[in-house]
Coordinates of C-alpha atoms in Angstrom, one line a residue:
M198 CA 13.7 21.0 2.1
P199 CA 15.9 21.8 -0.9
V200 CA 14.1 22.3 -4.2
L201 CA 15.4 21.9 -7.7
P202 CA 13.8 24.7 -9.8
G203 CA 11.4 23.7 -12.6
P204 CA 10.0 22.8 -14.8
P205 CA 8.5 21.3 -12.7
P206 CA 10.2 22.1 -9.3
V207 CA 11.4 19.0 -7.5
E208 CA 11.5 18.8 -3.7
V209 CA 14.3 16.8 -2.2
T210 CA 14.4 15.2 1.2
L211 CA 17.9 15.3 2.9
R212 CA 18.6 12.4 5.1
R213 CA 21.7 12.5 7.2
T214 CA 22.9 9.1 8.5
A215 CA 26.1 8.0 10.2
R216 CA 26.1 4.9 8.0
A217 CA 26.4 6.8 4.8
R218 CA 29.9 7.0 3.5
R219 CA 29.0 9.1 0.4
M220 CA 26.1 10.9 -1.0
S221 CA 23.4 8.8 -2.7
L222 CA 20.1 9.5 -4.4
R223 CA 16.9 7.5 -4.4
V224 CA 13.7 8.2 -6.4
S225 CA 10.7 6.2 -5.2
R226 CA 8.9 4.7 -8.2
L227 CA 5.7 4.6 -6.1
D228 CA 5.2 8.3 -5.2
G229 CA 8.2 10.2 -6.9
R230 CA 9.8 11.1 -3.6
V231 CA 13.4 12.1 -4.1
T232 CA 15.7 11.4 -1.1
L233 CA 19.4 12.4 -0.8
S234 CA 21.3 10.4 1.8
L235 CA 24.5 12.0 3.0
P236 CA 27.1 11.6 5.7
P237 CA 26.7 14.0 8.7
V238 CA 29.9 15.9 7.7
V239 CA 28.7 17.0 4.3
R240 CA 27.6 20.6 4.1
E241 CA 24.3 21.6 2.5
A242 CA 26.0 23.6 -0.2
E243 CA 27.9 20.4 -1.2
A244 CA 24.6 18.5 -1.3
M245 CA 23.0 21.1 -3.5
A246 CA 25.9 21.1 -5.9
F247 CA 25.6 17.3 -6.1
L248 CA 21.8 17.6 -6.7
H249 CA 22.3 20.0 -9.6
A250 CA 25.0 17.7 -11.1
Q251 CA 22.5 14.8 -11.0
E252 CA 19.4 16.8 -12.1
G253 CA 19.2 15.0 -15.5
W254 CA 19.3 11.6 -13.8
I255 CA 16.6 12.7 -11.3
R256 CA 14.2 13.9 -13.9
K257 CA 14.7 10.8 -16.1
A258 CA 13.9 8.6 -13.0
L259 CA 10.8 10.6 -12.3
L260 CA 9.4 9.7 -15.7
N261 CA 9.3 6.1 -14.5
V262 CA 7.2 6.8 -11.5
V263 CA 4.1 4.6 -11.5
Q264 CA 0.9 6.6 -11.4
G265 CA -1.9 4.5 -9.9
G266 CA -5.4 5.3 -8.9
V267 CA -8.0 3.3 -6.9
V268 CA -8.9 0.2 -8.9
A269 CA -12.5 0.0 -10.1
L270 CA -14.7 -2.2 -12.2
G271 CA -13.3 -2.3 -15.8
D272 CA -9.7 -2.0 -14.6
E273 CA -7.1 -4.8 -15.0
I274 CA -5.0 -6.1 -12.2
P275 CA -2.5 -8.9 -12.0
V276 CA -3.5 -12.0 -10.1
E277 CA -0.9 -14.7 -9.8
G278 CA 1.1 -13.2 -12.6
R279 CA -1.7 -12.7 -15.2
L280 CA -3.8 -9.7 -15.9
V281 CA -7.5 -10.1 -15.2
R282 CA -10.3 -7.5 -15.7
L283 CA -12.6 -6.6 -12.9
M284 CA -16.2 -7.1 -14.0
P285 CA -19.6 -7.1 -12.2
G286 CA -20.5 -10.4 -10.6
Q287 CA -23.5 -12.1 -9.1
G288 CA -24.1 -13.7 -5.7
R289 CA -21.8 -13.2 -2.7
N290 CA -18.4 -14.5 -3.7
L291 CA -15.8 -13.2 -6.1
V292 CA -15.1 -15.6 -9.0
L293 CA -11.8 -15.8 -10.8
T294 CA -11.8 -17.0 -14.4
Q295 CA -9.1 -17.1 -17.0
D296 CA -9.2 -13.4 -17.8
T297 CA -11.7 -11.8 -15.4
L298 CA -12.4 -11.4 -11.7
L299 CA -16.1 -11.2 -11.2
V300 CA -16.9 -8.8 -8.3
P301 CA -20.4 -8.8 -6.8
G302 CA -21.9 -5.9 -4.9
T303 CA -21.8 -2.1 -5.5
A304 CA -19.2 -0.5 -7.7
E305 CA -18.1 1.7 -4.8
R306 CA -17.1 -1.3 -2.7
A307 CA -15.3 -3.1 -5.6
G308 CA -11.8 -2.1 -4.6
A309 CA -12.2 -3.1 -1.0
R310 CA -13.8 -6.4 -1.9
V311 CA -11.0 -7.2 -4.3
A312 CA -8.3 -6.4 -1.7
A313 CA -10.0 -8.8 0.8
Y314 CA -10.2 -11.5 -1.8
L315 CA -6.5 -11.1 -2.7
K316 CA -5.5 -11.3 1.0
T317 CA -7.4 -14.5 1.5
R318 CA -5.9 -16.0 -1.6
A319 CA -2.4 -14.8 -0.6
R320 CA -2.7 -16.4 2.9
D321 CA -3.7 -19.8 1.3
R322 CA -0.9 -19.8 -1.2
L323 CA 1.8 -18.5 1.2
A324 CA 0.7 -21.0 3.9
A325 CA 0.9 -23.9 1.4
A326 CA 4.3 -22.8 0.1
S327 CA 5.7 -22.2 3.6
D328 CA 4.4 -25.6 4.8
H329 CA 6.1 -27.2 1.8
Y330 CA 9.5 -25.6 2.2
A331 CA 9.5 -26.0 6.0
G332 CA 8.8 -29.7 5.6
R333 CA 11.7 -30.0 3.2
I334 CA 14.2 -28.6 5.8
G335 CA 12.6 -30.3 8.7
R336 CA 11.6 -27.1 10.6
Q337 CA 8.4 -25.6 11.7
Y338 CA 7.2 -21.9 11.8
R339 CA 5.0 -20.7 14.6
T340 CA 3.0 -17.9 13.0
L341 CA 2.2 -16.5 9.6
T342 CA 1.0 -12.9 9.2
L343 CA 0.2 -10.7 6.2
R344 CA 1.0 -7.1 5.9
D345 CA 1.2 -4.4 3.2
T346 CA 4.8 -3.5 3.5
R347 CA 6.8 -1.6 0.9
S348 CA 10.3 -2.1 2.4
R349 CA 10.3 -5.9 2.2
W350 CA 8.4 -8.8 0.8
G351 CA 8.8 -11.0 3.8
S352 CA 10.6 -11.6 7.0
C353 CA 11.3 -14.2 9.6
T354 CA 11.7 -13.6 13.3
S355 CA 13.9 -15.4 15.8
E356 CA 10.7 -16.8 17.3
A357 CA 9.9 -18.5 13.9
G358 CA 7.3 -16.0 12.9
L359 CA 6.9 -15.6 9.2
M360 CA 5.5 -12.3 7.7
Y361 CA 4.7 -11.7 4.0
S362 CA 3.3 -8.9 1.9
W363 CA -0.1 -10.0 0.7
R364 CA 0.7 -8.3 -2.7
L365 CA 2.8 -11.3 -3.6
I366 CA -0.4 -12.9 -4.8
M367 CA -0.3 -10.5 -7.7
A368 CA 3.2 -11.7 -8.7
P369 CA 3.8 -14.9 -10.8
P370 CA 3.4 -18.0 -8.6
E371 CA 7.1 -18.8 -8.9
V372 CA 8.0 -15.5 -7.4
L373 CA 5.7 -16.0 -4.4
D374 CA 7.2 -19.5 -3.9
Y375 CA 10.7 -18.0 -4.0
V376 CA 9.9 -15.5 -1.2
A377 CA 8.4 -18.3 0.9
A378 CA 11.6 -20.4 0.4
H379 CA 13.7 -17.4 1.3
E380 CA 11.9 -16.7 4.5
V381 CA 11.7 -20.4 5.5
A382 CA 15.4 -20.7 5.0
H383 CA 15.8 -18.2 7.8
L384 CA 14.4 -20.8 10.2
I385 CA 17.9 -22.3 9.9
E386 CA 20.1 -19.3 9.1
M387 CA 19.0 -15.9 10.5
N388 CA 21.3 -14.0 8.1
H389 CA 22.3 -13.7 4.5
S390 CA 25.5 -15.7 4.6
P391 CA 26.7 -18.1 1.9
R392 CA 25.2 -20.9 3.9
F393 CA 21.8 -19.2 3.9
W394 CA 21.9 -18.7 0.1
A395 CA 22.9 -22.4 -0.3
I396 CA 19.7 -23.4 1.5
V397 CA 17.6 -21.1 -0.7
A398 CA 19.3 -22.6 -3.8
D399 CA 18.5 -26.1 -2.6
L400 CA 14.9 -25.2 -2.2
R401 CA 14.6 -23.0 -5.3
P402 CA 17.5 -23.6 -7.7
D403 CA 16.1 -20.8 -10.0
Y404 CA 15.7 -18.3 -7.1
E405 CA 17.9 -15.6 -8.8
V406 CA 15.5 -15.2 -11.7
H407 CA 12.6 -14.5 -9.3
R408 CA 14.7 -12.3 -7.1
R409 CA 15.6 -10.1 -10.1
W410 CA 11.9 -10.0 -11.1
L411 CA 11.0 -8.5 -7.7
K412 CA 13.8 -5.9 -8.0
S413 CA 12.7 -4.8 -11.5
E414 CA 8.9 -5.3 -11.4
G415 CA 7.9 -5.5 -7.7
H416 CA 7.3 -1.8 -7.5
V417 CA 4.4 -2.1 -9.9
L418 CA 2.5 -4.3 -7.5
H419 CA 2.5 -1.5 -5.0
S420 CA 1.0 0.9 -7.5
Y421 CA -2.5 -0.6 -7.2
R422 CA -4.6 1.1 -4.7
F423 CA -7.8 -0.6 -3.5
T424 CA -9.2 2.1 -1.2
G425 CA -9.1 5.9 -1.3

């Protein structure tokens, strides 16, 4: 694994792929991993020269890496687009107020309980949004599953199965609705053709705003860790 000398040293993962037509760099804003994708014919010496030429850009990008720890009582997290503070609660159920999320039980279990609460809330919101948009286009989906995916916010299979990231419940409601409209549109068009985007635009005329939000802010949702 190539290393750019400090300070501090930066390890770089080389990824050769036949699809790459040129060298390209990616710095993950989640964990700071630096990946250089390059065509199979590029020699490692050329790759290192490219890395050294881009060192300034790499180190600047690393400054934007989100540093997140396990959430705990007293921390703030976003729920449906607004920050709420995790506070001790009573009884058995978590209670969401305007600016707090009351979490009963021991402090050590707070993160896990919050994650379970968010997943339940996400399923309810995503099912309602998916039902709404599926009804508008006259189609039905067969299944709805939640995962914690970093590579995509949702997907739709050829068997009409919808999958969503449960972390969408932390985004503004309009963003969650856009993703639901996007995936439901795939029930008609299993591609990203102009016809597909026309369906999305009919369902959510403002979809581009929410699509941009995910590209610029979505990585922050992945920075919250709920278990060690």
